[in-house]
Coordinates of C-alpha atoms in Angstrom, one line a residue:
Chain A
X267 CA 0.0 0.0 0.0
X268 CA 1.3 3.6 0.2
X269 CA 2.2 2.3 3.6
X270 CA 4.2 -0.8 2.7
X271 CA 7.0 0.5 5.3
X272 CA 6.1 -2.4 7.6
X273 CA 7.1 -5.1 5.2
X274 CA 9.4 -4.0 2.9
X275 CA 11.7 -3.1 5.6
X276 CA 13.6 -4.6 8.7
X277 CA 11.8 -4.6 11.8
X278 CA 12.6 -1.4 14.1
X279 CA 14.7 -3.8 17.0
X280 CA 12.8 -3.2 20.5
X281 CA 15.9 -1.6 23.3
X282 CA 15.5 -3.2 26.8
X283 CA 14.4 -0.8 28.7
X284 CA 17.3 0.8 31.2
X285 CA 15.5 1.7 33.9
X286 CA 13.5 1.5 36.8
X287 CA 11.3 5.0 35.4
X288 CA 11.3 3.7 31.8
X289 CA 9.7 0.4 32.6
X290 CA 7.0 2.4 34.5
X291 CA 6.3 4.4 31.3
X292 CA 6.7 1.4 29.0
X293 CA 4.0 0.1 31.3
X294 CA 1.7 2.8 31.6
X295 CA 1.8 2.9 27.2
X296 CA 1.3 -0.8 27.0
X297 CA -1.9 -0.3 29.1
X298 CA -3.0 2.9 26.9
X299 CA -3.1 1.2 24.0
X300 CA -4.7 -2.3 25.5
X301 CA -7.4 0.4 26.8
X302 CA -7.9 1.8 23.0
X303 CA -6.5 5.3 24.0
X304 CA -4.6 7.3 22.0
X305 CA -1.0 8.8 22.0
X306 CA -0.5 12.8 21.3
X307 CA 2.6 13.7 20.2
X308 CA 4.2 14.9 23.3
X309 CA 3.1 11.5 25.1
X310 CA 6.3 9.3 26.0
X311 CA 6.3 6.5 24.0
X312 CA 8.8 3.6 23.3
X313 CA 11.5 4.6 20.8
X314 CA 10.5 1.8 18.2
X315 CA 7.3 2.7 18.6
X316 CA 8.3 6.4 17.4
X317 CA 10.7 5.0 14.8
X318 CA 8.1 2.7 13.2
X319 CA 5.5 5.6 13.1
X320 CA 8.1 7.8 11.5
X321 CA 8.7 5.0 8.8
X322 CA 5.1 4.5 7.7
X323 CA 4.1 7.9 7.8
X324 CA 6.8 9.4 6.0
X325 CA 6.5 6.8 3.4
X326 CA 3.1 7.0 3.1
X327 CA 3.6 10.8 2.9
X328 CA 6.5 10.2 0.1
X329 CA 3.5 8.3 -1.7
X330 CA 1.1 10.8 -2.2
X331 CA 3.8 13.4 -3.3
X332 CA 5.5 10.9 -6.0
X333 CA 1.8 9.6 -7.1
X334 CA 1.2 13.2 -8.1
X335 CA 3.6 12.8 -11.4
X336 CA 2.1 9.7 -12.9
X337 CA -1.3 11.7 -12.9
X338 CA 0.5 14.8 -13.7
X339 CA 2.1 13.3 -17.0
X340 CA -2.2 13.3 -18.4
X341 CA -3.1 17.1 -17.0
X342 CA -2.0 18.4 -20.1
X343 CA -3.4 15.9 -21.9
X344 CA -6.9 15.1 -20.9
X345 CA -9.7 15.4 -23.3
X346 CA -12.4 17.5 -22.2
X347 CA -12.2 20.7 -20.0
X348 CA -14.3 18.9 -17.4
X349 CA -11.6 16.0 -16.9
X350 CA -9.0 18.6 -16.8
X351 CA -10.4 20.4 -14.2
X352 CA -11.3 17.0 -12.4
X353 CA -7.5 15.4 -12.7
X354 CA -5.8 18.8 -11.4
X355 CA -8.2 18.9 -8.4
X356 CA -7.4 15.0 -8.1
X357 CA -3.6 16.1 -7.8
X358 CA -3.9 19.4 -6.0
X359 CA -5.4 16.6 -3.7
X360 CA -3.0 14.3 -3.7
X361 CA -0.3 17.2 -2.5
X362 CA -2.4 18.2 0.4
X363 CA -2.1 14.5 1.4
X364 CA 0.9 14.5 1.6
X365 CA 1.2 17.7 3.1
X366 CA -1.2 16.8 6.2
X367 CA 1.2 13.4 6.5
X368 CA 4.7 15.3 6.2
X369 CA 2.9 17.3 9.6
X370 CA 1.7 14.4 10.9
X371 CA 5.3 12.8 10.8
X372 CA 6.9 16.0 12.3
X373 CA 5.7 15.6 15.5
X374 CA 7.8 12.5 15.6
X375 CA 10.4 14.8 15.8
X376 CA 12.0 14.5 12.3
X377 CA 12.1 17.9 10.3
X378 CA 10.8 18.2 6.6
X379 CA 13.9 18.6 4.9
X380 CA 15.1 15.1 6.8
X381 CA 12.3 13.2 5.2
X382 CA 12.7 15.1 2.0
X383 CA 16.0 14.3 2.1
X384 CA 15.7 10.7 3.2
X385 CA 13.4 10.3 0.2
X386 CA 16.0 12.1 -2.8
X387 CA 18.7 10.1 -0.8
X388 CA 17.2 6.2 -1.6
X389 CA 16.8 5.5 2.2
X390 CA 13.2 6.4 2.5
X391 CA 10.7 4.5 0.2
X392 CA 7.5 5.1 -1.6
X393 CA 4.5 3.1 -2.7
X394 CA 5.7 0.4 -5.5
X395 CA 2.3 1.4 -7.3
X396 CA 3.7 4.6 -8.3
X397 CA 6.8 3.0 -10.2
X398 CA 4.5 1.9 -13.0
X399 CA 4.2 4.4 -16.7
X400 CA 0.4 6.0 -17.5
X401 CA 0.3 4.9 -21.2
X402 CA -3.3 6.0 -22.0
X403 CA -6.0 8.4 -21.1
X404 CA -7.3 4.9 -19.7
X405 CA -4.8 4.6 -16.9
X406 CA -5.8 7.4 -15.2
X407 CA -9.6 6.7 -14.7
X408 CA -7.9 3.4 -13.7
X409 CA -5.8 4.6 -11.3
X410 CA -8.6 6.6 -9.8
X411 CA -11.2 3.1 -9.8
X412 CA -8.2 0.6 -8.5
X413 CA -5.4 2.3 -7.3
X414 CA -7.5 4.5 -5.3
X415 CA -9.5 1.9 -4.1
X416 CA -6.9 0.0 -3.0
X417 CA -5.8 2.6 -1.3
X418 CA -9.3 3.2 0.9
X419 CA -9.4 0.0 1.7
X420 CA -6.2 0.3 3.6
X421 CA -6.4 4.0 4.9
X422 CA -10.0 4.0 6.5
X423 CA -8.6 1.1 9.1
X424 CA -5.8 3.7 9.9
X425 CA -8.6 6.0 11.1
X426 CA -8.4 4.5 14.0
X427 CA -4.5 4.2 15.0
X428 CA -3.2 4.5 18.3
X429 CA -1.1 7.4 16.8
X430 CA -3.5 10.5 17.3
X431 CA -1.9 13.2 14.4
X432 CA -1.8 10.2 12.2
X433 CA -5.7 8.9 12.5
X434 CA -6.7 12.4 12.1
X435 CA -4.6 12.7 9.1
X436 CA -6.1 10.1 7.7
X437 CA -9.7 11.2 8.6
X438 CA -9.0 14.2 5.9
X439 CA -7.5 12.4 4.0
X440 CA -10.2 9.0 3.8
X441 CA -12.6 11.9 3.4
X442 CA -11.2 13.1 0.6
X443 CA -10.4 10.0 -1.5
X444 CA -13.6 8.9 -2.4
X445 CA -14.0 11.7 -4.6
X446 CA -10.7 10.1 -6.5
X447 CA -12.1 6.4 -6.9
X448 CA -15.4 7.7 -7.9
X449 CA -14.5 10.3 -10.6
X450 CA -12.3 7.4 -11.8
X451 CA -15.3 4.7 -11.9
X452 CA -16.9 7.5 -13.8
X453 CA -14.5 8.1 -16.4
X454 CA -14.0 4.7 -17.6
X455 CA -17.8 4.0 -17.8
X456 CA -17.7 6.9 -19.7
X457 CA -15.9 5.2 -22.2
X458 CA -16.8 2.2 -21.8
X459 CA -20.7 2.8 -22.0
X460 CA -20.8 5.6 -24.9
X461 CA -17.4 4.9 -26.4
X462 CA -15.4 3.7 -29.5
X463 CA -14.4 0.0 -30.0
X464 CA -10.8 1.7 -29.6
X465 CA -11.6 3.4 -26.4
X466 CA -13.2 0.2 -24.4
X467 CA -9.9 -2.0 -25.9
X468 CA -8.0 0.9 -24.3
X469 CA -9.6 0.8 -21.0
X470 CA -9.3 -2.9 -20.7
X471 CA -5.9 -2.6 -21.1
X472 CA -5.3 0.3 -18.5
X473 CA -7.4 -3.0 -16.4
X474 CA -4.8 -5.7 -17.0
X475 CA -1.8 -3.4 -17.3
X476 CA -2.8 -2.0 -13.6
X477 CA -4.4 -5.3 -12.2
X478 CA -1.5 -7.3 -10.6
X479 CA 0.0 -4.2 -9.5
X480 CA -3.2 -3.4 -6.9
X481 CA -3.3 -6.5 -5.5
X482 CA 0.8 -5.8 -4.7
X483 CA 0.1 -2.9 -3.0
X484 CA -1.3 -4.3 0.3
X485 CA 2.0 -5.9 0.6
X486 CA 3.7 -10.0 1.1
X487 CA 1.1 -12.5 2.2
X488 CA 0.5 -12.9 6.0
X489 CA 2.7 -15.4 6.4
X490 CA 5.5 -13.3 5.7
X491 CA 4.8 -10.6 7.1
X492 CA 6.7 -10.8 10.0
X493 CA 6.2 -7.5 11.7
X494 CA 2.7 -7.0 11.0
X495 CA 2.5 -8.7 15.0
X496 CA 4.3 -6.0 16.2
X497 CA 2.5 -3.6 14.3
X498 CA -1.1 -5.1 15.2
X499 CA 0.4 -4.4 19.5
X500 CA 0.8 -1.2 18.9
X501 CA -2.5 -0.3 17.0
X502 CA -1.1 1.0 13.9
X503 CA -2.1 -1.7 11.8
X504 CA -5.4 -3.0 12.2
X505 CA -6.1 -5.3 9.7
X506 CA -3.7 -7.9 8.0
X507 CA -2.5 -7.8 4.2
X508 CA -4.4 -10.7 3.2
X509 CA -7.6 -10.0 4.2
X510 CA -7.7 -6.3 3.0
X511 CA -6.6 -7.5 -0.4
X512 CA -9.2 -10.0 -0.1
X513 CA -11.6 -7.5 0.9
X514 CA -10.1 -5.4 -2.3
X515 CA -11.0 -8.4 -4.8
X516 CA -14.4 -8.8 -3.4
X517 CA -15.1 -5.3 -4.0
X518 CA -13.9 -4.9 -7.4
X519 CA -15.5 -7.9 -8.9
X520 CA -18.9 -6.6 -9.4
X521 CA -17.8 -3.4 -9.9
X522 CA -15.9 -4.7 -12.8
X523 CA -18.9 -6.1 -14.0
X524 CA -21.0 -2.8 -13.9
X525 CA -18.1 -1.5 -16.2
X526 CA -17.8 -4.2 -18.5
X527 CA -13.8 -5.1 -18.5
X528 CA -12.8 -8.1 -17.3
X529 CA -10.1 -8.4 -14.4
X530 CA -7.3 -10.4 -16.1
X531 CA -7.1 -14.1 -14.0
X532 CA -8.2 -16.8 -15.3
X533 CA -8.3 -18.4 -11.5
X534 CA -10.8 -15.7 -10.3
X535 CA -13.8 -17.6 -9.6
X536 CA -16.6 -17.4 -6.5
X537 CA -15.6 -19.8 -3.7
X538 CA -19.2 -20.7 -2.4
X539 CA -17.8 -21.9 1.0
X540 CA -15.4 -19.3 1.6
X541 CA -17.9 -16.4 0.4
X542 CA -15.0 -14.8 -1.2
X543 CA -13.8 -14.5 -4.4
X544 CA -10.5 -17.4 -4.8
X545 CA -7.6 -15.1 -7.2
X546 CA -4.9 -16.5 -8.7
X547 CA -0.9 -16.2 -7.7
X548 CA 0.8 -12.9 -7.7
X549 CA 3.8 -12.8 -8.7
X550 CA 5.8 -11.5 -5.5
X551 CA 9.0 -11.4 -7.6
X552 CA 8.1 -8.9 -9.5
X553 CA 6.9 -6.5 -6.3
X554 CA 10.4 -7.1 -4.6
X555 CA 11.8 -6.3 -8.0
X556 CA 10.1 -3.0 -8.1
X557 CA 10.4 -2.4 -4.2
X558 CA 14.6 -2.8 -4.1
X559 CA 14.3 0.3 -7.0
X560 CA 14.3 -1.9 -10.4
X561 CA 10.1 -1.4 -12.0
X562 CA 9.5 0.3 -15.0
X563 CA 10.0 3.6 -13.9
X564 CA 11.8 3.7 -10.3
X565 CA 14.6 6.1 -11.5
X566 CA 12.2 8.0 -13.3
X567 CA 10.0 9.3 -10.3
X568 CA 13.0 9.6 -8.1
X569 CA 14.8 12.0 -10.8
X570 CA 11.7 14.0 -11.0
X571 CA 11.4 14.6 -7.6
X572 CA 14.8 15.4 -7.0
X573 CA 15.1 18.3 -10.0
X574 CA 11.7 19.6 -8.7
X575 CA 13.0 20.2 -5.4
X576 CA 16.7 21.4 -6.3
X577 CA 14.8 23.7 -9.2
X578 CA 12.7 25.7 -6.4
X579 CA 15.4 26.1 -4.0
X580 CA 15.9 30.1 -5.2
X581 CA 11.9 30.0 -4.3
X582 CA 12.6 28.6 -1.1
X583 CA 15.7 30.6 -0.5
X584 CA 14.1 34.4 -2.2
X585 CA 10.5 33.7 0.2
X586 CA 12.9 33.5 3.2
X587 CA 15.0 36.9 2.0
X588 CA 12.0 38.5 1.5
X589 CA 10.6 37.3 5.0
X590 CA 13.4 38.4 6.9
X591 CA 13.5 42.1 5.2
X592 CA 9.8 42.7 6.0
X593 CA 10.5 41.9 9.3
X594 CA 13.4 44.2 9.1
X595 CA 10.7 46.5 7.3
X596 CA 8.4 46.4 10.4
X597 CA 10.5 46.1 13.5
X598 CA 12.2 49.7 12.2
X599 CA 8.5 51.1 11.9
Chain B
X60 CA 20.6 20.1 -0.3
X61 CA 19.1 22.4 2.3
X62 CA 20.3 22.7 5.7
X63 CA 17.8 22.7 8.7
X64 CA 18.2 26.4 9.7
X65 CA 16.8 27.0 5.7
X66 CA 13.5 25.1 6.3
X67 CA 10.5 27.8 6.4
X68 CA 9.0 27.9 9.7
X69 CA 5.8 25.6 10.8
X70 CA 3.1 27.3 11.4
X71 CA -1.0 25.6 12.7
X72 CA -3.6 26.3 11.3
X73 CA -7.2 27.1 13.2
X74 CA -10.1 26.8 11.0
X75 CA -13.8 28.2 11.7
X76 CA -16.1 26.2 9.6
X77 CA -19.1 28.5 9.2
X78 CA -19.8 31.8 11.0
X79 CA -20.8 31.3 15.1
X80 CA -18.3 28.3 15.0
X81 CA -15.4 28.7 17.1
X82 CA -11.9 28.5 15.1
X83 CA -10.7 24.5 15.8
X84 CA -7.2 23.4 15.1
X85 CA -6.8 20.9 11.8
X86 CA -3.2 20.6 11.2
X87 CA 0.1 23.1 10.5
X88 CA 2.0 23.8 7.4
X89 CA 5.3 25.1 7.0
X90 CA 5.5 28.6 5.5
X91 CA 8.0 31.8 5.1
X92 CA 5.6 34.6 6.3
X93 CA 2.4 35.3 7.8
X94 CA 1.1 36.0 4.6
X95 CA 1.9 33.1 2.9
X96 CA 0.9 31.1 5.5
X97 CA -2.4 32.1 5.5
X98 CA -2.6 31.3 1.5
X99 CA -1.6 28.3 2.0
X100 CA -3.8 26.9 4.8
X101 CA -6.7 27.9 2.9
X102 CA -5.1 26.1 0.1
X103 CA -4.4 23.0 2.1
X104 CA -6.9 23.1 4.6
X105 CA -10.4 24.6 3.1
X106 CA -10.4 23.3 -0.6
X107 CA -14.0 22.0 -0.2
X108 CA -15.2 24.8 1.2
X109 CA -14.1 23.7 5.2
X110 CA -14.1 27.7 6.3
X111 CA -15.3 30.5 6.7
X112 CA -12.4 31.6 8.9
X113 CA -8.7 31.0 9.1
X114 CA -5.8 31.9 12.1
X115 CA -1.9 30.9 11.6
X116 CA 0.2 30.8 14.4
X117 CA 4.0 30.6 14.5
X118 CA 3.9 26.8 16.2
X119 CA 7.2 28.1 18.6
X120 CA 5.0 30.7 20.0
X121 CA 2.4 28.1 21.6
X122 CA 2.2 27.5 25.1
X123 CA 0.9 24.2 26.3
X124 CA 1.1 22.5 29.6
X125 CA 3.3 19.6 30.0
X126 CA 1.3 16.6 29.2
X127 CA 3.5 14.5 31.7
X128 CA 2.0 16.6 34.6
X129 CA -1.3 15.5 32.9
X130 CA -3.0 14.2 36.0
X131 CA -1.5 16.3 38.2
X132 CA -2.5 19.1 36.1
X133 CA -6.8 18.4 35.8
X134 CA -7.1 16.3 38.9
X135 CA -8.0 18.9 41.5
X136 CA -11.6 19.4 39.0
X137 CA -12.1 15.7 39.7
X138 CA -13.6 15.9 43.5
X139 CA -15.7 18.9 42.8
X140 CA -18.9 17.0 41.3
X141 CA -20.9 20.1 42.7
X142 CA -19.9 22.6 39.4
X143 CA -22.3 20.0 37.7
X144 CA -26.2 20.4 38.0
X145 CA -27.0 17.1 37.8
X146 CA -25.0 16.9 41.4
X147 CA -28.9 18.8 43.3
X148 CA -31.4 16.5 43.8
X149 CA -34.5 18.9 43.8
X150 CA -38.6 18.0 43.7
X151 CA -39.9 16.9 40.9
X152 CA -42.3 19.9 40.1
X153 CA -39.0 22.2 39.9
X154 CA -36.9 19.6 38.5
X155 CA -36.8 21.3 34.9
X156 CA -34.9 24.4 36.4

């Protein structure tokens, strides 16, 4: 998800506790989050416990700023007025995401410019979703239907994490996202329902092209998964990768339906006892090939970010100059 | 790469959602000056129409207690159950006042 930080990394390694006043604290935490309470950002909390938050936030925060380029790449591009206006909305969204998240993460104690940096640097990862190219006009009502909705069905459980700045990220942000999947849905029906043979051929193959890659982003199977435990303690996951991606399928199928594409697995079939739909094997080699910085377009995003950020430095530097003479300005008035 | 001391000040942002609402606290942003602060929280914080209203406030010039000192702090409004008015038992017939 845009919060694979859990398994695509080593686990944060728990210190013993030193002393006598940090085991009290360690215990009075434990017994916060058993009783469902939440943790404000001056709270004492176990350094792990900080360092894990810092990882998934930041990462999920990295997400939402790198997913704005695959989308950007179609502003210019999209074929109505309407859809323009839609998609830079969409992306002006995405930004604000990641701006509430970057906050959100700086009460961990980290600064901006760390994670920035810690992103530009290769030490801090993104979503693997976000590594993949928008060929068509298709890919982005596609992104909006799957990718989005993938990505609902993992935030709205983060609502509720132990981590207070987080979940209330997240509330604005789950709030806002629906719009995205929906605006999505709508432009591929669109196409599909009043189109050209070349259009719906076009949209199926934004379906299969962007598929596999959805059911990646929840992250490895639960079985290895290894510090989803960990991660389940401290209430900042609440619901494992299997069963969200499960959850995910069961979703889409009909939905696919009401569009008319067809998802691309031949072992997709309804699994009377279960009450789920059964999918077929993902290929996991692929998502640790795109994870360890080797999909389509890895280098690609990363370069962009980077030269945006070292092209608006003067910005940075000339809105600080011109901050620190109007101060100047007004403390000699 | 910038160096910390470069990094545009954080700032939160208050938001009042419609008129007779009081201002309520939704996140912080970093930004270089007042007025671009301000800009930017309505950009980030009201872009579905979420205000009516919006403060900034330099985050290094809020005072807060120590949340350690939490009990300590709100415990002596614990005991006084009278500063509620469900605390008087009173007769029925003027049990609406």
């Amino acid at each position: 998800m845009y919060t694979q930080s859990m398994d695509t990394e080593g686990p944060e390694k728990a210190r013993p506790v030193s002393t006598l006043e940090e085991a009290e604290l360690q215990q009075r935490f434990d017994a916060r989050i058993d009783g469902g309470d939440f943790i404000e950002a001056k709270d004492w909390m176990p350094e792990n416990y900080r360092k894990t938050l810092l990882r998934q936030i930041s990462q999920h925060a990295h997400s939402e700023i790198v997913g704005m380029l695959p989308e950007g790449n179609w502003i210019g591009r999209a074929p109505t007025l309407k859809r323009k206006a839609i998609l830079l909305a969409k992306v002006q969204d995405e930004g604000g995401h990641g701006l509430y998240l970057y906050a959100a993460a700086e009460t961990l104690g980290t600064s901006r410019d760390q994670m920035v940096d810690a992103l530009h640097s290769g030490r801090a990862k993104y979503s693997s979703i976000f590594n993949y190219p928008t060929l068509s006009w298709a890919d982005i009502g596609t992104i909006g239907w799957l990718v989005d909705g993938a990505a609902i069905m993992n935030q709205v459980p983060i609502c509720r994490c132990s981590y207070a700045p987080y979940a209330r990220a997240m509330i604005r942000i789950c709030r806002e996202e629906s719009f995205h999947q929906r605006q999505g849905f709508d432009s591929l029906l669109v196409m599909m329902r009043d189109g050209t043979d070349a259009q719906r051929a076009m949209v199926q193959d934004a379906v299969n092209r962007w598929w596999w890659p959805c059911l990646m982003m929840f992250g490895p199977p639960d079985d290895q998964s290894p510090n989803s435990a960990q991660g389940m303690r401290w209430g900042i996951k609440r619901v494992s990768n299997d069963t969200l991606r499960q959850k995910f399928v069961d979703a889409t199928v009909d939905q696919a339906k009401v569009l008319g594409v067809t998802l691309p697995d031949p072992d997709l079939r309804w699994n009377e006892a279960t009450q789920h739909w059964d999918f077929g094997a993902i290929d996991w080699d692929e998502f640790w090939q795109v994870v360890k910085g080797d999909g389509p377009l890895n280098r690609e995003r990363l370069a962009a970010r980077v030269q945006a950020w070292d092209d608006g430095a003067w910005v940075r530097e000339a809105a600080l100059a011109h901050a620190a003479k109007q101060q100047v300005k007004k403390e000699a008035a | 790469m910038n160096t910390p001391n470069t990094e545009w000040p954080l700032w939160e942002v208050f938001v009042r959602s419609r008129a007779g609402l009081d201002h309520k606290h939704c996140g912080s942003l970093h930004a270089a000056d007042p007025q671009m602060a301000i800009q930017m929280a309505r950009d980030v914080y009201t872009r579905r129409q979420e205000g009516a209203s919006v403060w900034v406030v330099r985050s290094d010039q809020i005072v807060a207690n120590d949340p350690g000192d939490k009990d300590m702090y709100f415990d002596p409004a614990e005991d006084k159950v009278y500063r509620h008015p469900t605390f008087f038992k009173l007769p029925s017939e003027v049990d609406q006042m």
